[in-house]
């Protein structure tokens, strides 16, 4: 069964995936980038092509989301899938269902910090990034231009993405993780994540202390930034204008909207997402 690692882009998904990959897919909890390959992203072009679905037809792709999940879902075991999609229902076609989904770990980050991080990652201005958060509902490659391995992603707005995944709350299959809490106390938050996973599986809670310790130590922002500098990171993008690789691990915890964000953009984001930001304690 699938455990979704869901988030709006640049909200801590890679950090949580890295910690889970180190803990579950290594012998000793020591992290390296290759371990991330154990946690696939969805939607992925290859999954649809394998089933003979026309990847240039967006309607066909959306119509077959659940069918594709059924094709690789291992009902008897837990598997992680990363997504930046919102939990949509487009033309009566759902993103997923409870027959395929065991639960969701949802990562959220203050949108005033997301906006600057997304601008850097997406080769855009802060103004364009704010427009994306507030109004853009989908992103990704045009399907007849194979620029990456993902189909178009329907991410929704920042607030829409966050609100959509809360529907798993009603099933007791939802855990929300704030990026800020993860940075402040990774031991506590990661323990909380592991407890949630045991609860989903109905198994007794147990921690491998050595793997836990190594996971925490080797997935710090500084360690991963140094690793990217030494070996490169396969998820890093290329700047659209300069052609140079954009550092994936850029500012991390040092990304502070109080120092970096224009007042007009700050107000625009706060007005657009006041309800959600108050609910999350960001306002």
GROMACS .gro file of C-alpha atoms in nm, residues 1-280:
model
  280
    1UNK     CA    1   0.000   0.000   0.000
    2UNK     CA    2   0.113   0.351  -0.080
    3UNK     CA    3   0.214   0.604   0.182
    4UNK     CA    4   0.211   0.940   0.007
    5UNK     CA    5   0.485   1.191   0.086
    6UNK     CA    6   0.293   1.494  -0.032
    7UNK     CA    7   0.372   1.863  -0.034
    8UNK     CA    8   0.372   2.181  -0.233
    9UNK     CA    9   0.717   2.221  -0.396
   10UNK     CA   10   1.007   2.343  -0.177
   11UNK     CA   11   0.839   2.251   0.150
   12UNK     CA   12   1.074   1.990   0.295
   13UNK     CA   13   0.972   1.684   0.096
   14UNK     CA   14   1.331   1.601   0.000
   15UNK     CA   15   1.447   1.616   0.362
   16UNK     CA   16   1.172   1.381   0.483
   17UNK     CA   17   1.233   1.145   0.188
   18UNK     CA   18   1.605   1.146   0.262
   19UNK     CA   19   1.548   1.055   0.625
   20UNK     CA   20   1.306   0.775   0.536
   21UNK     CA   21   1.539   0.647   0.263
   22UNK     CA   22   1.836   0.638   0.502
   23UNK     CA   23   1.638   0.461   0.772
   24UNK     CA   24   1.447   0.207   0.561
   25UNK     CA   25   1.675   0.143   0.264
   26UNK     CA   26   2.023   0.126   0.415
   27UNK     CA   27   2.186  -0.120   0.651
   28UNK     CA   28   2.322   0.142   0.889
   29UNK     CA   29   2.115   0.460   0.842
   30UNK     CA   30   2.402   0.644   0.672
   31UNK     CA   31   2.257   0.858   0.394
   32UNK     CA   32   2.367   0.897   0.035
   33UNK     CA   33   2.177   1.040  -0.262
   34UNK     CA   34   2.137   0.704  -0.436
   35UNK     CA   35   1.912   0.586  -0.153
   36UNK     CA   36   1.652   0.840  -0.269
   37UNK     CA   37   1.596   0.633  -0.584
   38UNK     CA   38   1.404   0.388  -0.364
   39UNK     CA   39   1.129   0.646  -0.327
   40UNK     CA   40   0.978   0.721  -0.666
   41UNK     CA   41   0.788   1.030  -0.773
   42UNK     CA   42   0.433   1.027  -0.903
   43UNK     CA   43   0.318   1.086  -1.171
   44UNK     CA   44   0.603   0.940  -1.373
   45UNK     CA   45   0.603   0.909  -1.752
   46UNK     CA   46   0.745   0.555  -1.758
   47UNK     CA   47   0.458   0.417  -1.548
   48UNK     CA   48   0.200   0.539  -1.799
   49UNK     CA   49   0.398   0.440  -2.106
   50UNK     CA   50   0.441   0.089  -1.968
   51UNK     CA   51   0.064   0.049  -1.973
   52UNK     CA   52   0.030   0.183  -2.326
   53UNK     CA   53  -0.127   0.513  -2.221
   54UNK     CA   54  -0.080   0.804  -2.460
   55UNK     CA   55   0.134   1.047  -2.260
   56UNK     CA   56   0.056   1.333  -2.499
   57UNK     CA   57  -0.311   1.319  -2.400
   58UNK     CA   58  -0.357   1.486  -2.062
   59UNK     CA   59  -0.713   1.361  -2.026
   60UNK     CA   60  -0.601   1.001  -2.079
   61UNK     CA   61  -0.327   1.041  -1.819
   62UNK     CA   62  -0.565   1.182  -1.556
   63UNK     CA   63  -0.822   0.912  -1.632
   64UNK     CA   64  -0.563   0.641  -1.565
   65UNK     CA   65  -0.398   0.766  -1.243
   66UNK     CA   66  -0.561   0.501  -1.024
   67UNK     CA   67  -0.523   0.226  -1.282
   68UNK     CA   68  -0.149   0.297  -1.298
   69UNK     CA   69  -0.124   0.293  -0.917
   70UNK     CA   70  -0.299  -0.044  -0.911
   71UNK     CA   71  -0.040  -0.181  -1.153
   72UNK     CA   72   0.252  -0.143  -0.912
   73UNK     CA   73   0.083  -0.120  -0.572
   74UNK     CA   74   0.203  -0.391  -0.336
   75UNK     CA   75  -0.097  -0.447  -0.114
   76UNK     CA   76   0.091  -0.662   0.135
   77UNK     CA   77   0.366  -0.406   0.208
   78UNK     CA   78   0.420  -0.035   0.259
   79UNK     CA   79   0.577   0.173  -0.018
   80UNK     CA   80   0.652   0.545  -0.028
   81UNK     CA   81   0.565   0.772  -0.318
   82UNK     CA   82   0.653   1.140  -0.342
   83UNK     CA   83   0.411   1.383  -0.503
   84UNK     CA   84   0.361   1.758  -0.540
   85UNK     CA   85   0.011   1.706  -0.675
   86UNK     CA   86  -0.294   1.819  -0.487
   87UNK     CA   87  -0.548   1.550  -0.404
   88UNK     CA   88  -0.765   1.631  -0.703
   89UNK     CA   89  -1.079   1.510  -0.863
   90UNK     CA   90  -1.071   1.627  -1.226
   91UNK     CA   91  -1.368   1.537  -1.448
   92UNK     CA   92  -1.467   1.271  -1.191
   93UNK     CA   93  -1.121   1.114  -1.205
   94UNK     CA   94  -0.950   1.102  -0.865
   95UNK     CA   95  -0.578   1.132  -0.795
   96UNK     CA   96  -0.591   0.820  -0.575
   97UNK     CA   97  -0.826   0.618  -0.354
   98UNK     CA   98  -0.824   0.429  -0.025
   99UNK     CA   99  -0.781   0.096  -0.201
  100UNK     CA  100  -0.432   0.208  -0.302
  101UNK     CA  101  -0.342   0.452  -0.025
  102UNK     CA  102  -0.245   0.356   0.326
  103UNK     CA  103  -0.201   0.716   0.433
  104UNK     CA  104  -0.024   1.047   0.378
  105UNK     CA  105   0.259   1.238   0.541
  106UNK     CA  106   0.201   1.598   0.439
  107UNK     CA  107   0.489   1.849   0.457
  108UNK     CA  108   0.404   2.217   0.479
  109UNK     CA  109   0.621   2.530   0.496
  110UNK     CA  110   0.552   2.899   0.552
  111UNK     CA  111   0.458   3.023   0.202
  112UNK     CA  112   0.660   3.341   0.259
  113UNK     CA  113   0.970   3.120   0.260
  114UNK     CA  114   0.843   2.884  -0.010
  115UNK     CA  115   0.815   3.176  -0.252
  116UNK     CA  116   1.184   3.265  -0.243
  117UNK     CA  117   1.298   2.903  -0.253
  118UNK     CA  118   1.068   2.828  -0.548
  119UNK     CA  119   1.197   3.134  -0.734
  120UNK     CA  120   1.554   3.009  -0.707
  121UNK     CA  121   1.463   2.652  -0.798
  122UNK     CA  122   1.242   2.748  -1.091
  123UNK     CA  123   1.461   3.017  -1.253
  124UNK     CA  124   1.195   3.283  -1.197
  125UNK     CA  125   1.155   3.617  -1.025
  126UNK     CA  126   1.003   3.648  -0.677
  127UNK     CA  127   0.701   3.813  -0.839
  128UNK     CA  128   0.654   3.519  -1.077
  129UNK     CA  129   0.699   3.276  -0.791
  130UNK     CA  130   0.429   3.453  -0.586
  131UNK     CA  131   0.196   3.437  -0.885
  132UNK     CA  132   0.263   3.063  -0.906
  133UNK     CA  133   0.179   3.006  -0.538
  134UNK     CA  134  -0.142   3.205  -0.557
  135UNK     CA  135  -0.284   3.134  -0.903
  136UNK     CA  136  -0.104   2.860  -1.097
  137UNK     CA  137  -0.263   2.514  -1.073
  138UNK     CA  138  -0.029   2.298  -1.276
  139UNK     CA  139   0.332   2.287  -1.381
  140UNK     CA  140   0.574   2.067  -1.567
  141UNK     CA  141   0.677   1.972  -1.915
  142UNK     CA  142   0.460   2.003  -2.221
  143UNK     CA  143   0.398   1.639  -2.295
  144UNK     CA  144   0.542   1.640  -2.644
  145UNK     CA  145   0.868   1.787  -2.512
  146UNK     CA  146   1.045   1.516  -2.310
  147UNK     CA  147   1.243   1.736  -2.070
  148UNK     CA  148   1.213   1.517  -1.762
  149UNK     CA  149   1.057   1.194  -1.641
  150UNK     CA  150   0.733   1.341  -1.506
  151UNK     CA  151   0.404   1.412  -1.673
  152UNK     CA  152   0.242   1.744  -1.598
  153UNK     CA  153   0.180   1.784  -1.225
  154UNK     CA  154  -0.146   1.932  -1.097
  155UNK     CA  155  -0.019   2.098  -0.782
  156UNK     CA  156  -0.299   2.349  -0.721
  157UNK     CA  157  -0.225   2.669  -0.532
  158UNK     CA  158  -0.024   2.658  -0.210
  159UNK     CA  159  -0.344   2.672  -0.004
  160UNK     CA  160  -0.537   2.434  -0.228
  161UNK     CA  161  -0.260   2.177  -0.210
  162UNK     CA  162  -0.253   2.192   0.170
  163UNK     CA  163  -0.631   2.178   0.211
  164UNK     CA  164  -0.687   1.892  -0.032
  165UNK     CA  165  -0.478   1.633   0.152
  166UNK     CA  166  -0.662   1.695   0.481
  167UNK     CA  167  -0.934   1.460   0.359
  168UNK     CA  168  -0.714   1.174   0.486
  169UNK     CA  169  -0.771   1.309   0.839
  170UNK     CA  170  -1.120   1.162   0.844
  171UNK     CA  171  -0.970   0.816   0.796
  172UNK     CA  172  -0.705   0.859   1.066
  173UNK     CA  173  -0.441   0.823   0.796
  174UNK     CA  174  -0.293   1.175   0.799
  175UNK     CA  175   0.020   1.323   0.952
  176UNK     CA  176   0.117   1.685   0.896
  177UNK     CA  177   0.479   1.788   0.936
  178UNK     CA  178   0.578   2.154   0.944
  179UNK     CA  179   0.916   2.220   0.785
  180UNK     CA  180   0.996   2.460   1.066
  181UNK     CA  181   0.942   2.190   1.330
  182UNK     CA  182   1.152   1.946   1.132
  183UNK     CA  183   1.443   2.190   1.124
  184UNK     CA  184   1.404   2.284   1.490
  185UNK     CA  185   1.378   1.932   1.636
  186UNK     CA  186   1.446   1.659   1.382
  187UNK     CA  187   1.481   1.385   1.647
  188UNK     CA  188   1.131   1.447   1.782
  189UNK     CA  189   0.966   1.491   1.442
  190UNK     CA  190   1.128   1.187   1.284
  191UNK     CA  191   1.026   0.974   1.582
  192UNK     CA  192   0.672   1.105   1.529
  193UNK     CA  193   0.688   1.000   1.163
  194UNK     CA  194   0.806   0.649   1.250
  195UNK     CA  195   0.528   0.612   1.510
  196UNK     CA  196   0.274   0.714   1.247
  197UNK     CA  197   0.405   0.455   1.001
  198UNK     CA  198   0.382   0.179   1.263
  199UNK     CA  199   0.027   0.291   1.340
  200UNK     CA  200  -0.070   0.271   0.971
  201UNK     CA  201   0.068  -0.082   0.951
  202UNK     CA  202  -0.081  -0.187   1.284
  203UNK     CA  203   0.261  -0.295   1.413
  204UNK     CA  204   0.433  -0.244   1.746
  205UNK     CA  205   0.644   0.071   1.760
  206UNK     CA  206   1.015   0.000   1.758
  207UNK     CA  207   1.320   0.208   1.665
  208UNK     CA  208   1.658   0.084   1.552
  209UNK     CA  209   1.859   0.328   1.763
  210UNK     CA  210   2.179   0.303   1.561
  211UNK     CA  211   2.003   0.365   1.229
  212UNK     CA  212   1.798   0.644   1.385
  213UNK     CA  213   2.112   0.819   1.515
  214UNK     CA  214   2.295   0.786   1.183
  215UNK     CA  215   1.991   0.904   0.988
  216UNK     CA  216   1.966   1.222   1.194
  217UNK     CA  217   2.338   1.291   1.169
  218UNK     CA  218   2.383   1.229   0.797
  219UNK     CA  219   2.074   1.411   0.668
  220UNK     CA  220   2.144   1.752   0.817
  221UNK     CA  221   2.114   2.040   0.570
  222UNK     CA  222   2.487   2.114   0.585
  223UNK     CA  223   2.577   1.748   0.524
  224UNK     CA  224   2.349   1.727   0.220
  225UNK     CA  225   2.469   2.061   0.085
  226UNK     CA  226   2.830   1.941   0.112
  227UNK     CA  227   2.734   1.614  -0.055
  228UNK     CA  228   2.579   1.804  -0.345
  229UNK     CA  229   2.893   2.019  -0.379
  230UNK     CA  230   3.110   1.707  -0.390
  231UNK     CA  231   2.904   1.475  -0.608
  232UNK     CA  232   2.618   1.671  -0.755
  233UNK     CA  233   2.250   1.594  -0.699
  234UNK     CA  234   2.041   1.428  -0.969
  235UNK     CA  235   1.727   1.626  -0.879
  236UNK     CA  236   1.899   1.965  -0.921
  237UNK     CA  237   1.767   2.168  -1.215
  238UNK     CA  238   1.948   2.370  -1.479
  239UNK     CA  239   1.896   2.747  -1.485
  240UNK     CA  240   1.689   2.834  -1.791
  241UNK     CA  241   1.896   3.144  -1.875
  242UNK     CA  242   2.251   3.063  -1.765
  243UNK     CA  243   2.251   2.690  -1.836
  244UNK     CA  244   2.424   2.629  -1.504
  245UNK     CA  245   2.309   2.384  -1.237
  246UNK     CA  246   2.101   2.547  -0.964
  247UNK     CA  247   2.210   2.430  -0.618
  248UNK     CA  248   1.921   2.224  -0.483
  249UNK     CA  249   2.034   2.273  -0.125
  250UNK     CA  250   2.056   2.649  -0.140
  251UNK     CA  251   1.971   2.837   0.182
  252UNK     CA  252   1.759   2.588   0.376
  253UNK     CA  253   1.703   2.716   0.733
  254UNK     CA  254   1.873   3.046   0.641
  255UNK     CA  255   1.592   3.129   0.400
  256UNK     CA  256   1.422   3.398   0.611
  257UNK     CA  257   1.134   3.592   0.457
  258UNK     CA  258   1.177   3.869   0.717
  259UNK     CA  259   1.511   3.953   0.556
  260UNK     CA  260   1.447   3.857   0.195
  261UNK     CA  261   1.087   3.928   0.102
  262UNK     CA  262   0.950   4.251  -0.042
  263UNK     CA  263   0.671   4.401   0.169
  264UNK     CA  264   0.419   4.405  -0.116
  265UNK     CA  265   0.474   4.038  -0.195
  266UNK     CA  266   0.455   3.946   0.174
  267UNK     CA  267   0.116   4.117   0.207
  268UNK     CA  268  -0.008   3.959  -0.115
  269UNK     CA  269   0.075   3.608   0.010
  270UNK     CA  270  -0.071   3.674   0.356
  271UNK     CA  271  -0.395   3.806   0.208
  272UNK     CA  272  -0.426   3.511  -0.030
  273UNK     CA  273  -0.366   3.245   0.235
  274UNK     CA  274  -0.474   3.414   0.558
  275UNK     CA  275  -0.707   3.132   0.664
  276UNK     CA  276  -0.447   2.857   0.613
  277UNK     CA  277  -0.160   3.057   0.764
  278UNK     CA  278  -0.360   3.135   1.078
  279UNK     CA  279  -0.460   2.769   1.104
  280UNK     CA  280  -0.093   2.663   1.080
   0.00000   0.00000   0.00000
